Amino acid sequence: MGGAGPVLLIQLKRIGDVLLCTPLVRALAADRPERRIFFLTEAPNREVLRGNPAIDEIVTLPDPMTTADWRRVRARLRALRPEWTIDCSGTPRSCLLARMSGAPVRVGFRVRLPRRWAYNRVVTPDRSKYTVDRRLDLVRALGVADRGFRPELFLDERDRAEADRLLRAAGFAPDA
């Protein structure tokens, strides 16, 4: 099925949902360490992904998007030349961006028509599963084994020091 080429992950909204996509990043990186991974999100969410060593580039959407912005974003996504695009949300905008990526393989959850045209691999979401497990079904559909459900947040020393300061101010002892 291929899969050594670049991958574009899409999760635009909700900072928590972006964090819950990090197990997919880990699975993709472990599957093929040479694989380049790009993550498309909105600007406020990029901080959750910052510092993740498996992500080669965080691509952010302008807000609001003008017609010229849509053209620039399309050109940027095409320049990434993703082999796979994985849409983790299935919103009208993320479906459009998945299609605009030009990836030969575009996977997403089964959504209502007319958005279904965005994908050529469709996963039926199992609502009985934990959110991360359900999202991991997207990479499993591409033959990638998961590496666990644990989301990951990478903090640099400045972020760690600020978190420790806030914990102390709240009366908690930071973990050693």
Short mmCIF file of N, CA and C in Angstrom, two decimals:
data_model
loop_
_atom_site.label_atom_id
_atom_site.label_comp_id
_atom_site.label_asym_id
_atom_site.label_seq_id
_atom_site.Cartn_x
_atom_site.Cartn_y
_atom_site.Cartn_z
N MET A 1 0.82 -1.20 0.00
CA MET A 1 0.00 0.00 0.00
C MET A 1 0.86 1.26 0.00
N GLY A 2 2.16 1.12 -0.05
CA GLY A 2 3.02 2.30 -0.01
C GLY A 2 3.13 2.82 1.40
N GLY A 3 3.22 4.12 1.53
CA GLY A 3 3.18 4.70 2.85
C GLY A 3 4.49 5.22 3.39
N ALA A 4 5.57 5.20 2.60
CA ALA A 4 6.82 5.76 3.09
C ALA A 4 6.91 7.24 2.79
N GLY A 5 6.01 7.74 1.94
CA GLY A 5 6.03 9.15 1.57
C GLY A 5 5.45 10.04 2.65
N PRO A 6 5.45 11.34 2.41
CA PRO A 6 4.94 12.30 3.39
C PRO A 6 3.47 12.07 3.72
N VAL A 7 3.11 12.42 4.95
CA VAL A 7 1.74 12.30 5.43
C VAL A 7 1.28 13.66 5.94
N LEU A 8 0.06 14.02 5.58
CA LEU A 8 -0.58 15.23 6.09
C LEU A 8 -1.72 14.82 7.00
N LEU A 9 -1.65 15.22 8.26
CA LEU A 9 -2.74 15.01 9.21
C LEU A 9 -3.52 16.32 9.31
N ILE A 10 -4.84 16.20 9.38
CA ILE A 10 -5.69 17.40 9.49
C ILE A 10 -6.57 17.28 10.72
N GLN A 11 -6.45 18.23 11.62
CA GLN A 11 -7.38 18.43 12.74
C GLN A 11 -7.38 19.93 12.99
N LEU A 12 -8.42 20.60 12.55
CA LEU A 12 -8.42 22.06 12.57
C LEU A 12 -8.81 22.66 13.90
N LYS A 13 -9.87 22.20 14.47
CA LYS A 13 -10.45 22.86 15.65
C LYS A 13 -10.24 22.06 16.92
N ARG A 14 -10.46 22.74 18.01
CA ARG A 14 -10.48 22.15 19.36
C ARG A 14 -9.11 21.65 19.78
N ILE A 15 -8.50 22.38 20.67
CA ILE A 15 -7.16 22.08 21.14
C ILE A 15 -7.05 20.67 21.71
N GLY A 16 -8.09 20.21 22.42
CA GLY A 16 -8.08 18.86 22.97
C GLY A 16 -8.10 17.81 21.88
N ASP A 17 -8.85 18.06 20.80
CA ASP A 17 -8.89 17.12 19.68
C ASP A 17 -7.53 17.05 18.99
N VAL A 18 -6.85 18.18 18.91
CA VAL A 18 -5.51 18.18 18.32
C VAL A 18 -4.57 17.32 19.18
N LEU A 19 -4.64 17.51 20.49
CA LEU A 19 -3.82 16.70 21.40
C LEU A 19 -4.13 15.21 21.25
N LEU A 20 -5.40 14.87 21.05
CA LEU A 20 -5.80 13.47 20.91
C LEU A 20 -5.37 12.87 19.57
N CYS A 21 -4.80 13.67 18.69
CA CYS A 21 -4.25 13.16 17.43
C CYS A 21 -2.78 12.77 17.56
N THR A 22 -2.14 13.12 18.69
CA THR A 22 -0.71 12.81 18.83
C THR A 22 -0.42 11.31 18.82
N PRO A 23 -1.32 10.43 19.28
CA PRO A 23 -1.02 9.00 19.12
C PRO A 23 -0.93 8.56 17.64
N LEU A 24 -1.64 9.26 16.75
CA LEU A 24 -1.53 8.97 15.32
C LEU A 24 -0.15 9.38 14.82
N VAL A 25 0.31 10.53 15.27
CA VAL A 25 1.65 11.01 14.89
C VAL A 25 2.69 9.98 15.33
N ARG A 26 2.59 9.52 16.58
CA ARG A 26 3.54 8.54 17.11
C ARG A 26 3.50 7.25 16.28
N ALA A 27 2.31 6.77 15.95
CA ALA A 27 2.18 5.53 15.18
C ALA A 27 2.79 5.68 13.79
N LEU A 28 2.53 6.80 13.13
CA LEU A 28 3.07 7.03 11.79
C LEU A 28 4.59 7.13 11.81
N ALA A 29 5.14 7.82 12.82
CA ALA A 29 6.59 7.97 12.93
C ALA A 29 7.26 6.64 13.25
N ALA A 30 6.66 5.83 14.11
CA ALA A 30 7.24 4.54 14.48
C ALA A 30 7.18 3.56 13.31
N ASP A 31 6.13 3.68 12.50
CA ASP A 31 5.95 2.78 11.36
C ASP A 31 7.06 2.98 10.33
N ARG A 32 7.39 4.21 10.05
CA ARG A 32 8.42 4.54 9.07
C ARG A 32 9.18 5.78 9.58
N PRO A 33 10.28 5.59 10.28
CA PRO A 33 11.00 6.73 10.87
C PRO A 33 11.44 7.78 9.84
N GLU A 34 11.63 7.37 8.60
CA GLU A 34 12.06 8.32 7.56
C GLU A 34 10.90 9.15 7.02
N ARG A 35 9.69 8.79 7.37
CA ARG A 35 8.50 9.45 6.84
C ARG A 35 8.43 10.90 7.35
N ARG A 36 8.08 11.81 6.46
CA ARG A 36 7.86 13.21 6.86
C ARG A 36 6.39 13.35 7.24
N ILE A 37 6.14 14.04 8.35
CA ILE A 37 4.79 14.22 8.86
C ILE A 37 4.49 15.70 8.97
N PHE A 38 3.39 16.10 8.36
CA PHE A 38 2.93 17.48 8.40
C PHE A 38 1.58 17.48 9.11
N PHE A 39 1.30 18.53 9.86
CA PHE A 39 0.05 18.62 10.61
C PHE A 39 -0.60 19.96 10.28
N LEU A 40 -1.82 19.91 9.76
CA LEU A 40 -2.57 21.11 9.41
C LEU A 40 -3.60 21.39 10.50
N THR A 41 -3.53 22.60 11.06
CA THR A 41 -4.45 22.99 12.12
C THR A 41 -4.65 24.51 12.09
N GLU A 42 -5.42 25.01 13.01
CA GLU A 42 -5.59 26.45 13.15
C GLU A 42 -4.55 26.99 14.11
N ALA A 43 -4.24 28.26 13.98
CA ALA A 43 -3.13 28.87 14.72
C ALA A 43 -3.15 28.63 16.23
N PRO A 44 -4.28 28.77 16.93
CA PRO A 44 -4.22 28.58 18.38
C PRO A 44 -3.79 27.18 18.81
N ASN A 45 -3.99 26.19 17.95
CA ASN A 45 -3.70 24.80 18.30
C ASN A 45 -2.24 24.40 18.09
N ARG A 46 -1.49 25.21 17.40
CA ARG A 46 -0.12 24.83 17.07
C ARG A 46 0.74 24.65 18.31
N GLU A 47 0.41 25.35 19.40
CA GLU A 47 1.20 25.24 20.61
C GLU A 47 1.16 23.84 21.21
N VAL A 48 0.07 23.11 21.01
CA VAL A 48 -0.05 21.74 21.52
C VAL A 48 0.92 20.81 20.79
N LEU A 49 1.23 21.14 19.55
CA LEU A 49 2.08 20.29 18.72
C LEU A 49 3.54 20.72 18.73
N ARG A 50 3.78 21.96 19.15
CA ARG A 50 5.13 22.51 19.14
C ARG A 50 6.07 21.60 19.95
N GLY A 51 7.23 21.34 19.40
CA GLY A 51 8.21 20.52 20.10
C GLY A 51 8.09 19.04 19.84
N ASN A 52 7.04 18.61 19.13
CA ASN A 52 6.89 17.18 18.85
C ASN A 52 7.94 16.80 17.80
N PRO A 53 8.91 15.96 18.19
CA PRO A 53 10.00 15.65 17.26
C PRO A 53 9.58 14.87 16.03
N ALA A 54 8.40 14.26 16.05
CA ALA A 54 7.94 13.48 14.90
C ALA A 54 7.29 14.35 13.83
N ILE A 55 6.92 15.57 14.18
CA ILE A 55 6.24 16.45 13.22
C ILE A 55 7.28 17.33 12.54
N ASP A 56 7.34 17.23 11.21
CA ASP A 56 8.29 18.01 10.44
C ASP A 56 7.86 19.46 10.27
N GLU A 57 6.55 19.66 10.16
CA GLU A 57 6.05 21.03 10.01
C GLU A 57 4.60 21.11 10.45
N ILE A 58 4.29 22.18 11.18
CA ILE A 58 2.90 22.48 11.54
C ILE A 58 2.45 23.57 10.58
N VAL A 59 1.46 23.25 9.77
CA VAL A 59 0.91 24.20 8.80
C VAL A 59 -0.34 24.79 9.44
N THR A 60 -0.42 26.12 9.50
CA THR A 60 -1.59 26.75 10.12
C THR A 60 -2.39 27.51 9.08
N LEU A 61 -3.70 27.49 9.30
CA LEU A 61 -4.60 28.22 8.41
C LEU A 61 -4.74 29.66 8.88
N PRO A 62 -4.79 30.58 7.93
CA PRO A 62 -5.10 31.96 8.31
C PRO A 62 -6.55 32.05 8.79
N ASP A 63 -6.81 33.01 9.65
CA ASP A 63 -8.18 33.20 10.14
C ASP A 63 -8.49 34.68 10.15
N PRO A 64 -9.47 35.12 9.42
CA PRO A 64 -10.34 34.39 8.50
C PRO A 64 -9.61 34.09 7.18
N MET A 65 -10.21 33.23 6.38
CA MET A 65 -9.62 32.84 5.10
C MET A 65 -10.25 33.64 3.96
N THR A 66 -9.41 34.34 3.22
CA THR A 66 -9.86 35.04 2.03
C THR A 66 -9.73 34.09 0.83
N THR A 67 -10.25 34.50 -0.29
CA THR A 67 -10.11 33.69 -1.51
C THR A 67 -8.63 33.51 -1.85
N ALA A 68 -7.84 34.57 -1.69
CA ALA A 68 -6.40 34.47 -1.96
C ALA A 68 -5.74 33.50 -0.97
N ASP A 69 -6.19 33.50 0.29
CA ASP A 69 -5.65 32.56 1.28
C ASP A 69 -5.93 31.12 0.87
N TRP A 70 -7.14 30.85 0.39
CA TRP A 70 -7.48 29.50 -0.05
C TRP A 70 -6.53 29.05 -1.15
N ARG A 71 -6.23 29.94 -2.09
CA ARG A 71 -5.30 29.59 -3.18
C ARG A 71 -3.90 29.32 -2.62
N ARG A 72 -3.44 30.16 -1.68
CA ARG A 72 -2.11 29.95 -1.09
C ARG A 72 -2.04 28.64 -0.30
N VAL A 73 -3.10 28.35 0.46
CA VAL A 73 -3.13 27.11 1.24
C VAL A 73 -3.11 25.91 0.31
N ARG A 74 -3.90 25.96 -0.74
CA ARG A 74 -3.90 24.85 -1.71
C ARG A 74 -2.51 24.64 -2.29
N ALA A 75 -1.86 25.72 -2.69
CA ALA A 75 -0.51 25.62 -3.25
C ALA A 75 0.47 25.06 -2.21
N ARG A 76 0.34 25.48 -0.96
CA ARG A 76 1.23 24.98 0.10
C ARG A 76 1.02 23.48 0.33
N LEU A 77 -0.24 23.06 0.39
CA LEU A 77 -0.52 21.65 0.61
C LEU A 77 -0.01 20.80 -0.55
N ARG A 78 -0.19 21.28 -1.76
CA ARG A 78 0.29 20.54 -2.93
C ARG A 78 1.82 20.46 -2.92
N ALA A 79 2.47 21.53 -2.45
CA ALA A 79 3.94 21.55 -2.39
C ALA A 79 4.48 20.52 -1.40
N LEU A 80 3.70 20.15 -0.39
CA LEU A 80 4.12 19.13 0.57
C LEU A 80 4.17 17.76 -0.08
N ARG A 81 3.42 17.57 -1.14
CA ARG A 81 3.34 16.32 -1.89
C ARG A 81 3.05 15.11 -1.00
N PRO A 82 1.97 15.21 -0.20
CA PRO A 82 1.67 14.08 0.68
C PRO A 82 1.25 12.84 -0.11
N GLU A 83 1.73 11.70 0.35
CA GLU A 83 1.27 10.43 -0.21
C GLU A 83 -0.07 10.06 0.40
N TRP A 84 -0.20 10.36 1.71
CA TRP A 84 -1.44 10.13 2.44
C TRP A 84 -1.89 11.43 3.08
N THR A 85 -3.19 11.69 3.05
CA THR A 85 -3.80 12.74 3.86
C THR A 85 -4.81 12.06 4.75
N ILE A 86 -4.72 12.35 6.05
CA ILE A 86 -5.60 11.74 7.05
C ILE A 86 -6.39 12.86 7.70
N ASP A 87 -7.70 12.89 7.45
CA ASP A 87 -8.58 13.91 8.01
C ASP A 87 -9.21 13.34 9.28
N CYS A 88 -8.83 13.91 10.41
CA CYS A 88 -9.30 13.39 11.70
C CYS A 88 -10.65 13.94 12.12
N SER A 89 -11.18 14.93 11.41
CA SER A 89 -12.42 15.55 11.89
C SER A 89 -13.62 15.41 10.96
N GLY A 90 -13.42 15.48 9.67
CA GLY A 90 -14.53 15.30 8.74
C GLY A 90 -15.49 16.47 8.65
N THR A 91 -15.02 17.67 8.99
CA THR A 91 -15.85 18.85 8.83
C THR A 91 -15.87 19.27 7.36
N PRO A 92 -16.83 20.08 6.95
CA PRO A 92 -16.82 20.50 5.54
C PRO A 92 -15.48 21.13 5.11
N ARG A 93 -14.90 21.96 5.97
CA ARG A 93 -13.64 22.61 5.62
C ARG A 93 -12.47 21.62 5.59
N SER A 94 -12.41 20.70 6.56
CA SER A 94 -11.30 19.74 6.55
C SER A 94 -11.42 18.78 5.37
N CYS A 95 -12.64 18.42 5.00
CA CYS A 95 -12.84 17.57 3.81
C CYS A 95 -12.32 18.27 2.56
N LEU A 96 -12.65 19.54 2.42
CA LEU A 96 -12.18 20.31 1.27
C LEU A 96 -10.66 20.38 1.26
N LEU A 97 -10.05 20.62 2.42
CA LEU A 97 -8.60 20.70 2.49
C LEU A 97 -7.94 19.35 2.19
N ALA A 98 -8.56 18.26 2.64
CA ALA A 98 -8.04 16.93 2.34
C ALA A 98 -8.01 16.72 0.82
N ARG A 99 -9.08 17.08 0.17
CA ARG A 99 -9.16 16.93 -1.28
C ARG A 99 -8.15 17.84 -1.98
N MET A 100 -8.01 19.06 -1.46
CA MET A 100 -7.09 20.03 -2.06
C MET A 100 -5.63 19.61 -1.92
N SER A 101 -5.33 18.72 -0.97
CA SER A 101 -3.94 18.32 -0.73
C SER A 101 -3.32 17.61 -1.94
N GLY A 102 -4.18 17.00 -2.75
CA GLY A 102 -3.68 16.28 -3.92
C GLY A 102 -3.09 14.92 -3.60
N ALA A 103 -3.22 14.47 -2.35
CA ALA A 103 -2.67 13.17 -1.96
C ALA A 103 -3.39 12.05 -2.73
N PRO A 104 -2.65 11.06 -3.21
CA PRO A 104 -3.30 9.95 -3.89
C PRO A 104 -4.18 9.12 -2.95
N VAL A 105 -3.85 9.10 -1.65
CA VAL A 105 -4.66 8.39 -0.67
C VAL A 105 -5.15 9.39 0.36
N ARG A 106 -6.48 9.50 0.47
CA ARG A 106 -7.10 10.43 1.43
C ARG A 106 -8.08 9.62 2.27
N VAL A 107 -7.80 9.55 3.56
CA VAL A 107 -8.63 8.74 4.45
C VAL A 107 -9.35 9.64 5.45
N GLY A 108 -10.58 9.27 5.73
CA GLY A 108 -11.37 10.00 6.71
C GLY A 108 -12.54 9.15 7.15
N PHE A 109 -13.25 9.66 8.14
CA PHE A 109 -14.42 8.95 8.63
C PHE A 109 -15.59 9.10 7.67
N ARG A 110 -16.45 8.09 7.67
CA ARG A 110 -17.66 8.15 6.85
C ARG A 110 -18.47 9.36 7.29
N VAL A 111 -18.70 10.23 6.36
CA VAL A 111 -19.47 11.45 6.60
C VAL A 111 -20.61 11.50 5.61
N ARG A 112 -21.51 12.43 5.84
CA ARG A 112 -22.65 12.58 4.94
C ARG A 112 -22.22 13.09 3.57
N LEU A 113 -22.99 12.72 2.59
CA LEU A 113 -22.80 13.32 1.28
C LEU A 113 -23.15 14.78 1.42
N PRO A 114 -22.56 15.69 0.74
CA PRO A 114 -21.62 15.51 -0.37
C PRO A 114 -20.16 15.48 0.05
N ARG A 115 -19.86 15.52 1.37
CA ARG A 115 -18.45 15.58 1.79
C ARG A 115 -17.69 14.30 1.51
N ARG A 116 -18.36 13.20 1.30
CA ARG A 116 -17.70 11.91 1.13
C ARG A 116 -16.76 11.89 -0.08
N TRP A 117 -16.98 12.77 -1.05
CA TRP A 117 -16.13 12.81 -2.25
C TRP A 117 -14.69 13.16 -1.91
N ALA A 118 -14.43 13.67 -0.72
CA ALA A 118 -13.07 14.09 -0.35
C ALA A 118 -12.14 12.91 -0.13
N TYR A 119 -12.68 11.73 0.17
CA TYR A 119 -11.86 10.59 0.56
C TYR A 119 -11.96 9.46 -0.46
N ASN A 120 -10.86 8.71 -0.58
CA ASN A 120 -10.92 7.47 -1.35
C ASN A 120 -10.71 6.25 -0.45
N ARG A 121 -10.53 6.48 0.84
CA ARG A 121 -10.55 5.42 1.87
C ARG A 121 -11.43 5.94 2.99
N VAL A 122 -12.46 5.20 3.30
CA VAL A 122 -13.44 5.65 4.29
C VAL A 122 -13.48 4.66 5.46
N VAL A 123 -13.47 5.21 6.66
CA VAL A 123 -13.54 4.41 7.88
C VAL A 123 -14.86 4.73 8.56
N THR A 124 -15.61 3.70 8.89
CA THR A 124 -16.86 3.91 9.64
C THR A 124 -16.51 4.06 11.11
N PRO A 125 -16.83 5.21 11.70
CA PRO A 125 -16.45 5.41 13.11
C PRO A 125 -17.24 4.52 14.05
N ASP A 126 -16.54 3.85 14.94
CA ASP A 126 -17.16 3.01 15.95
C ASP A 126 -17.33 3.87 17.21
N ARG A 127 -18.53 4.36 17.42
CA ARG A 127 -18.81 5.29 18.52
C ARG A 127 -18.67 4.64 19.90
N SER A 128 -18.54 3.32 19.95
CA SER A 128 -18.37 2.65 21.24
C SER A 128 -16.91 2.70 21.71
N LYS A 129 -16.01 3.12 20.82
CA LYS A 129 -14.59 3.17 21.15
C LYS A 129 -14.21 4.52 21.76
N TYR A 130 -13.14 4.49 22.55
CA TYR A 130 -12.52 5.71 23.07
C TYR A 130 -12.09 6.56 21.87
N THR A 131 -12.17 7.86 21.99
CA THR A 131 -11.89 8.78 20.88
C THR A 131 -10.55 8.50 20.22
N VAL A 132 -9.51 8.30 21.00
CA VAL A 132 -8.19 8.05 20.41
C VAL A 132 -8.19 6.73 19.64
N ASP A 133 -8.81 5.69 20.21
CA ASP A 133 -8.87 4.40 19.53
C ASP A 133 -9.61 4.53 18.20
N ARG A 134 -10.69 5.29 18.22
CA ARG A 134 -11.47 5.53 16.99
C ARG A 134 -10.61 6.25 15.95
N ARG A 135 -9.83 7.24 16.39
CA ARG A 135 -8.96 7.95 15.45
C ARG A 135 -7.84 7.07 14.93
N LEU A 136 -7.33 6.21 15.80
CA LEU A 136 -6.28 5.29 15.35
C LEU A 136 -6.78 4.35 14.25
N ASP A 137 -8.09 4.14 14.18
CA ASP A 137 -8.64 3.34 13.08
C ASP A 137 -8.28 3.95 11.72
N LEU A 138 -8.08 5.26 11.68
CA LEU A 138 -7.72 5.93 10.42
C LEU A 138 -6.35 5.46 9.93
N VAL A 139 -5.38 5.33 10.83
CA VAL A 139 -4.06 4.86 10.41
C VAL A 139 -4.03 3.34 10.26
N ARG A 140 -4.82 2.66 11.08
CA ARG A 140 -4.90 1.20 10.92
C ARG A 140 -5.43 0.84 9.53
N ALA A 141 -6.35 1.66 9.01
CA ALA A 141 -6.90 1.42 7.67
C ALA A 141 -5.82 1.52 6.60
N LEU A 142 -4.70 2.14 6.94
CA LEU A 142 -3.58 2.27 6.01
C LEU A 142 -2.47 1.26 6.30
N GLY A 143 -2.75 0.33 7.21
CA GLY A 143 -1.77 -0.71 7.53
C GLY A 143 -0.74 -0.31 8.57
N VAL A 144 -0.98 0.78 9.29
CA VAL A 144 -0.06 1.26 10.32
C VAL A 144 -0.54 0.77 11.68
N ALA A 145 0.35 0.14 12.42
CA ALA A 145 0.02 -0.35 13.76
C ALA A 145 0.04 0.80 14.76
N ASP A 146 -0.89 0.77 15.70
CA ASP A 146 -0.89 1.84 16.70
C ASP A 146 0.19 1.58 17.74
N ARG A 147 0.55 2.61 18.47
CA ARG A 147 1.58 2.54 19.51
C ARG A 147 1.01 2.99 20.85
N GLY A 148 -0.27 2.73 21.05
CA GLY A 148 -0.90 3.09 22.30
C GLY A 148 -1.75 4.34 22.20
N PHE A 149 -2.59 4.52 23.22
CA PHE A 149 -3.58 5.60 23.20
C PHE A 149 -3.09 6.91 23.84
N ARG A 150 -1.95 6.88 24.52
CA ARG A 150 -1.51 8.02 25.32
C ARG A 150 -1.18 9.24 24.46
N PRO A 151 -1.90 10.36 24.66
CA PRO A 151 -1.53 11.60 23.98
C PRO A 151 -0.20 12.11 24.51
N GLU A 152 0.51 12.88 23.70
CA GLU A 152 1.82 13.41 24.08
C GLU A 152 1.87 14.92 23.94
N LEU A 153 2.47 15.54 24.93
CA LEU A 153 2.69 16.99 24.92
C LEU A 153 4.17 17.19 25.21
N PHE A 154 4.85 17.92 24.36
CA PHE A 154 6.28 18.14 24.51
C PHE A 154 6.51 19.57 25.00
N LEU A 155 7.14 19.69 26.15
CA LEU A 155 7.41 21.00 26.74
C LEU A 155 8.90 21.30 26.67
N ASP A 156 9.22 22.53 26.31
CA ASP A 156 10.62 22.93 26.39
C ASP A 156 10.88 23.42 27.82
N GLU A 157 12.10 23.77 28.12
CA GLU A 157 12.46 24.15 29.49
C GLU A 157 11.69 25.37 29.97
N ARG A 158 11.46 26.33 29.09
CA ARG A 158 10.70 27.53 29.47
C ARG A 158 9.27 27.18 29.86
N ASP A 159 8.63 26.32 29.06
CA ASP A 159 7.26 25.88 29.36
C ASP A 159 7.22 25.10 30.67
N ARG A 160 8.20 24.24 30.88
CA ARG A 160 8.26 23.43 32.10
C ARG A 160 8.41 24.33 33.33
N ALA A 161 9.27 25.34 33.22
CA ALA A 161 9.49 26.28 34.34
C ALA A 161 8.20 27.06 34.64
N GLU A 162 7.49 27.46 33.60
CA GLU A 162 6.23 28.20 33.81
C GLU A 162 5.17 27.30 34.45
N ALA A 163 5.10 26.05 34.02
CA ALA A 163 4.15 25.11 34.63
C ALA A 163 4.48 24.90 36.10
N ASP A 164 5.76 24.75 36.42
CA ASP A 164 6.18 24.60 37.82
C ASP A 164 5.81 25.83 38.64
N ARG A 165 6.01 27.01 38.06
CA ARG A 165 5.67 28.26 38.76
C ARG A 165 4.18 28.32 39.06
N LEU A 166 3.36 27.95 38.08
CA LEU A 166 1.91 27.98 38.26
C LEU A 166 1.47 26.96 39.31
N LEU A 167 2.08 25.80 39.30
CA LEU A 167 1.75 24.79 40.31
C LEU A 167 2.10 25.28 41.71
N ARG A 168 3.29 25.88 41.86
CA ARG A 168 3.68 26.41 43.18
C ARG A 168 2.72 27.50 43.63
N ALA A 169 2.35 28.38 42.71
CA ALA A 169 1.43 29.49 43.04
C ALA A 169 0.07 28.95 43.48
N ALA A 170 -0.31 27.79 42.99
CA ALA A 170 -1.59 27.18 43.35
C ALA A 170 -1.47 26.30 44.59
N GLY A 171 -0.25 26.22 45.14
CA GLY A 171 -0.05 25.45 46.36
C GLY A 171 0.32 24.00 46.14
N PHE A 172 0.73 23.65 44.92
CA PHE A 172 1.13 22.28 44.63
C PHE A 172 2.63 22.21 44.43
N ALA A 173 3.22 21.09 44.77
CA ALA A 173 4.63 20.87 44.52
C ALA A 173 4.79 20.26 43.14
N PRO A 174 5.58 20.88 42.29
CA PRO A 174 5.78 20.30 40.95
C PRO A 174 6.46 18.94 41.06
N ASP A 175 6.15 18.08 40.10
CA ASP A 175 6.80 16.77 40.06
C ASP A 175 8.28 16.96 39.74
N ALA A 176 9.08 16.13 40.33
CA ALA A 176 10.53 16.20 40.10
C ALA A 176 10.87 15.59 38.77
#
